[in-house]
Short mmCIF file of C-alpha atoms in Angstrom, two decimals:
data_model
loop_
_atom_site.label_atom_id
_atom_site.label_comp_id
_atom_site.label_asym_id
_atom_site.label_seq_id
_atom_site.Cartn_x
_atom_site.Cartn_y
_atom_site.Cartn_z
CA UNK A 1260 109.09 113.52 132.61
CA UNK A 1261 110.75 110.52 132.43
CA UNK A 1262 107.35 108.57 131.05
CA UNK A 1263 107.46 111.28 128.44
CA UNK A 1264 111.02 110.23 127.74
CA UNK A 1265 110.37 106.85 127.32
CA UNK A 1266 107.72 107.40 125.13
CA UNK A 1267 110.01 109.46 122.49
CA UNK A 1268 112.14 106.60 122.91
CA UNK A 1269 109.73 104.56 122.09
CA UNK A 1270 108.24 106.48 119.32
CA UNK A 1271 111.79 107.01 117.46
CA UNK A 1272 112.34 103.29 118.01
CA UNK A 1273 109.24 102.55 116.21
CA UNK A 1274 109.19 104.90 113.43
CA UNK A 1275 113.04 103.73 112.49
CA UNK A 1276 111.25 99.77 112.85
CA UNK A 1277 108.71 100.82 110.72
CA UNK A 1278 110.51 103.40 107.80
CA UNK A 1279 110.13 101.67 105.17
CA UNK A 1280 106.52 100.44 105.49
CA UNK A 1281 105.37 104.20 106.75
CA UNK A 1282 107.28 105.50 103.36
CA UNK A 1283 105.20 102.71 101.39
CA UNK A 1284 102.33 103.62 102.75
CA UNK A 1285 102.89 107.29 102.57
CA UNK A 1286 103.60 106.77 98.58
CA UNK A 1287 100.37 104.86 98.36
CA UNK A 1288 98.58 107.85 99.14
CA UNK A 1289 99.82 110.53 97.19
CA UNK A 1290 100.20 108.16 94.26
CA UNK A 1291 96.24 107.31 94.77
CA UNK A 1292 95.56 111.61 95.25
CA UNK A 1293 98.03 112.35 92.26
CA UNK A 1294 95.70 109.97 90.12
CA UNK A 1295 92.53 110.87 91.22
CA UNK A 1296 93.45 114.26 90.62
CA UNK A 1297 94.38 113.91 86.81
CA UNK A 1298 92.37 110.60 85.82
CA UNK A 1299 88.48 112.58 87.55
CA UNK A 1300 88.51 115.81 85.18
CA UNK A 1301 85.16 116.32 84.22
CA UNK A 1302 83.56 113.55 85.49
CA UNK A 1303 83.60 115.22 89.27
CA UNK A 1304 82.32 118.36 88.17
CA UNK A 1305 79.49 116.96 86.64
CA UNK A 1306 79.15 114.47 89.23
CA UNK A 1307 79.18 116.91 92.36
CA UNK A 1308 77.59 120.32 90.22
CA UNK A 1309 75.63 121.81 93.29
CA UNK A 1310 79.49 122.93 94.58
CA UNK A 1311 80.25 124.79 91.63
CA UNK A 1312 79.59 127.99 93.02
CA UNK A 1313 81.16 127.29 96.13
CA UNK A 1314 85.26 127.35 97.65
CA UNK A 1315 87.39 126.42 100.05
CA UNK A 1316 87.29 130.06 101.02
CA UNK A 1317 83.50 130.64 101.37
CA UNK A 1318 82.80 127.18 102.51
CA UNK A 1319 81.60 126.47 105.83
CA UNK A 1320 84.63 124.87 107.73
CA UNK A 1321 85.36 127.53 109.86
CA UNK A 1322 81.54 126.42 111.52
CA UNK A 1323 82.77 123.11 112.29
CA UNK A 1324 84.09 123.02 115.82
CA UNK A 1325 87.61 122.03 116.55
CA UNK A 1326 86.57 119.31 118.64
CA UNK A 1327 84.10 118.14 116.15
CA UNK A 1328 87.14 118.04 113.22
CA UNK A 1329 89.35 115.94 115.94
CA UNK A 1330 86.21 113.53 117.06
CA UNK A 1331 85.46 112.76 113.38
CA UNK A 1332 89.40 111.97 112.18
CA UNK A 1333 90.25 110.07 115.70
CA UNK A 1334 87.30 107.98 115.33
CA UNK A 1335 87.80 107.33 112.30
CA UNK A 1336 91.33 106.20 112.90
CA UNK A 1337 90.32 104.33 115.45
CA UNK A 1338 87.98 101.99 113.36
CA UNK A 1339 90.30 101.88 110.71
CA UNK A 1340 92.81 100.58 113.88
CA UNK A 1341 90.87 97.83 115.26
CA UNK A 1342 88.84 96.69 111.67
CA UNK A 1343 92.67 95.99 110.61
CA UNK A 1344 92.90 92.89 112.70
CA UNK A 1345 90.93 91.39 109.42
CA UNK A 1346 93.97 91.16 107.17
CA UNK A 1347 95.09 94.88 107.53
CA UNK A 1348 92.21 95.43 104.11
CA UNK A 1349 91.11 98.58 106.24
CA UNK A 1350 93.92 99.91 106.81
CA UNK A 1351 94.86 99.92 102.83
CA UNK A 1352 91.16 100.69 102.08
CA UNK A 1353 91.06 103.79 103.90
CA UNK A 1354 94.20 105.46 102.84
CA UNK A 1355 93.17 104.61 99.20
CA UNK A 1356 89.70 106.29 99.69
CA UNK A 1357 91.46 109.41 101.33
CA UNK A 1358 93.93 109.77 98.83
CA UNK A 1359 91.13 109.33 95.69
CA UNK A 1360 88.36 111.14 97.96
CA UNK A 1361 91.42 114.56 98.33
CA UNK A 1362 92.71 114.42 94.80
CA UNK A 1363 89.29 114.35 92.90
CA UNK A 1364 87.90 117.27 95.49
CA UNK A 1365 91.12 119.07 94.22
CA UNK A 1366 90.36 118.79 90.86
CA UNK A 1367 86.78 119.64 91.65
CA UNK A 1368 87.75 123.12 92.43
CA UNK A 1369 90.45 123.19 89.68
CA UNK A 1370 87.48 122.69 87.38
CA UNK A 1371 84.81 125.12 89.03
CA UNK A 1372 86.96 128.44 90.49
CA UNK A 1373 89.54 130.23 89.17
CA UNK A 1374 92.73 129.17 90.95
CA UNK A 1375 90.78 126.13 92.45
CA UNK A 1376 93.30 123.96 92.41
CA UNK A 1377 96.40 125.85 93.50
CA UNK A 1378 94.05 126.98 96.25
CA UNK A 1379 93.41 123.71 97.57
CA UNK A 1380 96.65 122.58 97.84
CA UNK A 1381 97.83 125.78 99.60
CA UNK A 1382 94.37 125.50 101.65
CA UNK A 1383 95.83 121.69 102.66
CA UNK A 1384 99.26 122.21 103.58
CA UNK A 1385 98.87 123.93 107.11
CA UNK A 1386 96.49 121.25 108.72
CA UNK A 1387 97.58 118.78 106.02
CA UNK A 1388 101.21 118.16 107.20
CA UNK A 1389 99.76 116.74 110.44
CA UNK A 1390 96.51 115.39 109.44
CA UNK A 1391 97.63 113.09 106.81
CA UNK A 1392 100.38 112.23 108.22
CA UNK A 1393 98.08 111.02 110.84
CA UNK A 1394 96.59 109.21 108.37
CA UNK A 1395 98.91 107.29 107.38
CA UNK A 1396 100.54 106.60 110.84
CA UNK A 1397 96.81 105.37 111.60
CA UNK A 1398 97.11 102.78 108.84
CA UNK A 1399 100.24 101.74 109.50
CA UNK A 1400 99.59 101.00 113.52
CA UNK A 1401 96.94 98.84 112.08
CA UNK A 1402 98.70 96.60 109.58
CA UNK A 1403 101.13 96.26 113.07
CA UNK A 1404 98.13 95.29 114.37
CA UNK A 1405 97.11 92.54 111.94
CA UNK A 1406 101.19 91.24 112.25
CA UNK A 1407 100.96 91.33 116.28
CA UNK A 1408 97.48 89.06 115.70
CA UNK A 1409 99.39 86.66 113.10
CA UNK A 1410 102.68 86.66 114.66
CA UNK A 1411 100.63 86.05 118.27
CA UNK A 1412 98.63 82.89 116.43
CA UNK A 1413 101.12 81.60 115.31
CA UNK A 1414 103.22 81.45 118.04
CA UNK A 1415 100.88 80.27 120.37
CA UNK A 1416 100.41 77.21 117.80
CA UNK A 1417 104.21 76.67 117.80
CA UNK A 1418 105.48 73.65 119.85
CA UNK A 1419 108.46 75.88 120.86
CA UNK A 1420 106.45 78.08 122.80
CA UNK A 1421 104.86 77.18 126.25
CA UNK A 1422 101.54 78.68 126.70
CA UNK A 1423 99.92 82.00 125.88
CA UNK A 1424 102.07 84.16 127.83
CA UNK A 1425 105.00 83.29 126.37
CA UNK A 1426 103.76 83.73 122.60
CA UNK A 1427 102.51 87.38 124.03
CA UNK A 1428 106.06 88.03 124.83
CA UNK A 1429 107.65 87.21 122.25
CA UNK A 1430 105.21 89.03 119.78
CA UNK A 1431 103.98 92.27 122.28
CA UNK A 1432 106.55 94.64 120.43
CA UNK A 1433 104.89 95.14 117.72
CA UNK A 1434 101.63 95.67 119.55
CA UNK A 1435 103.08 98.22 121.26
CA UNK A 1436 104.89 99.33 118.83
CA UNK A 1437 101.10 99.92 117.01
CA UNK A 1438 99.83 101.33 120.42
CA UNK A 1439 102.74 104.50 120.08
CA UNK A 1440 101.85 105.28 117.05
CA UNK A 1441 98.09 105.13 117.17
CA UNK A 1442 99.02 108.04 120.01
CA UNK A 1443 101.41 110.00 118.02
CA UNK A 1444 98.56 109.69 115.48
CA UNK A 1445 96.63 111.37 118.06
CA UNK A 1446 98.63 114.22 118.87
CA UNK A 1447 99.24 115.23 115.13
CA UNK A 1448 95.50 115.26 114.64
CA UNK A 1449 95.16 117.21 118.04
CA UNK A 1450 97.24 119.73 116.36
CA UNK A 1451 95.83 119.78 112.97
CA UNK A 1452 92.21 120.45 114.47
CA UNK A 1453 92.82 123.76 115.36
CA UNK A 1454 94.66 124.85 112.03
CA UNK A 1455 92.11 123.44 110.14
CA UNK A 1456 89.30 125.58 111.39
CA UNK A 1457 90.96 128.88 112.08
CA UNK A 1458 94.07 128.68 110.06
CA UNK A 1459 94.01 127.15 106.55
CA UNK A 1460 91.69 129.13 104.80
CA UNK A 1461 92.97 132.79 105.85
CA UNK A 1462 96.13 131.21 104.41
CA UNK A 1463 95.11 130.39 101.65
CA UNK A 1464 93.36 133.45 101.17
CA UNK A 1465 97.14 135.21 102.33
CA UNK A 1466 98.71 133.23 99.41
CA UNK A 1467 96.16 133.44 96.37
CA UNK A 1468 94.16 136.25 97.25
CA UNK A 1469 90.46 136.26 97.46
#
């Protein structure tokens, strides 16, 4: 109990560190969906015309396991993490892909059912609060990373510091701070998994009808 304590302690700590870069990030992505959503039109339905006759509905995500859905987003997180010691670039590159990669499959189905894009949207929301918001917290922990590896450096370098150790010290928050949410990360996607497969499309279905 009382590790799980001081890990919401930690965890509220670092999100209130970390608000304004989280937000920024968080912006960056819908801005980039928003855009690829309006700026694809046609261009995606021509590009991608062996989908046209399918939808979220009929689709085949309710085949994909649960644990599959997880493995592929946590992985994918997890490279994103570690590749963002190189400047954070991966970190940005990956939430701009989502965000582009979302919007312009939205405005796929806008183009090719009727309702497509009002059901895609309501088809994201249940798995999509956690998911992408998992996302983002992913890309985040690994611009923290990139600071804790600069910050580190260049402490180490510093005359005022005496020896490795003490330039870990002074600098370990905010790889820790990365480390919390890189596990909160986690547990969002842990809980989006499950929605995803079993949940999302029945709701959307519920919402817009079949």
């Amino acid at each position: 109990m009382n590790l799980l304590t001081e890990f919401k302690d930690l965890l509220i700590e670092t999100l209130k560190d970390n608000k304004k870069l989280i937000i920024g990030l968080y912006l960056l992505f819908i801005i980039c969906f928003v855009a690829a959503w309006f700026l694809s039109g046609s261009g995606v339905e021509s590009a991608i015309g062996n989908l046209a006759s399918s939808n979220p509905n009929d689709s085949n995500i309710g085949e994909i396991g649960v644990v599959d859905i997880f493995i592929q987003n946590e992985w994918g997180g997890i490279v994103t993490y570690i590749t963002s010691i190189f400047f954070a670039i991966p970190a940005i590159i990956a939430l701009l892909y989502n965000g582009i990669n979302l919007g312009a499959t939205g405005q796929l189905f806008n183009h090719v059912i009727p309702n497509g894009g009002l059901r895609y949207i309501i088809y994201l929301i249940p798995h999509g609060i956690f998911e992408i918001t998992a996302m983002v917290l992913q890309s985040v922990a690994g611009v923290l990373l990139f600071l804790f590896v600069w910050r580190f450096i260049k402490a180490w370098r510093s005359s005022q510091t005496h020896g490795t150790s003490d330039a870990f010290n002074q600098t370990k928050k905010i790889l820790i701070q990365s480390i919390v949410l890189m596990i909160f990360a986690t547990i969002l996607l842990i809980i989006a998994a499950p929605i995803e497969t079993y949940l999302s499309v029945p709701f959307s279905n519920l919402i817009v009808g079949t």
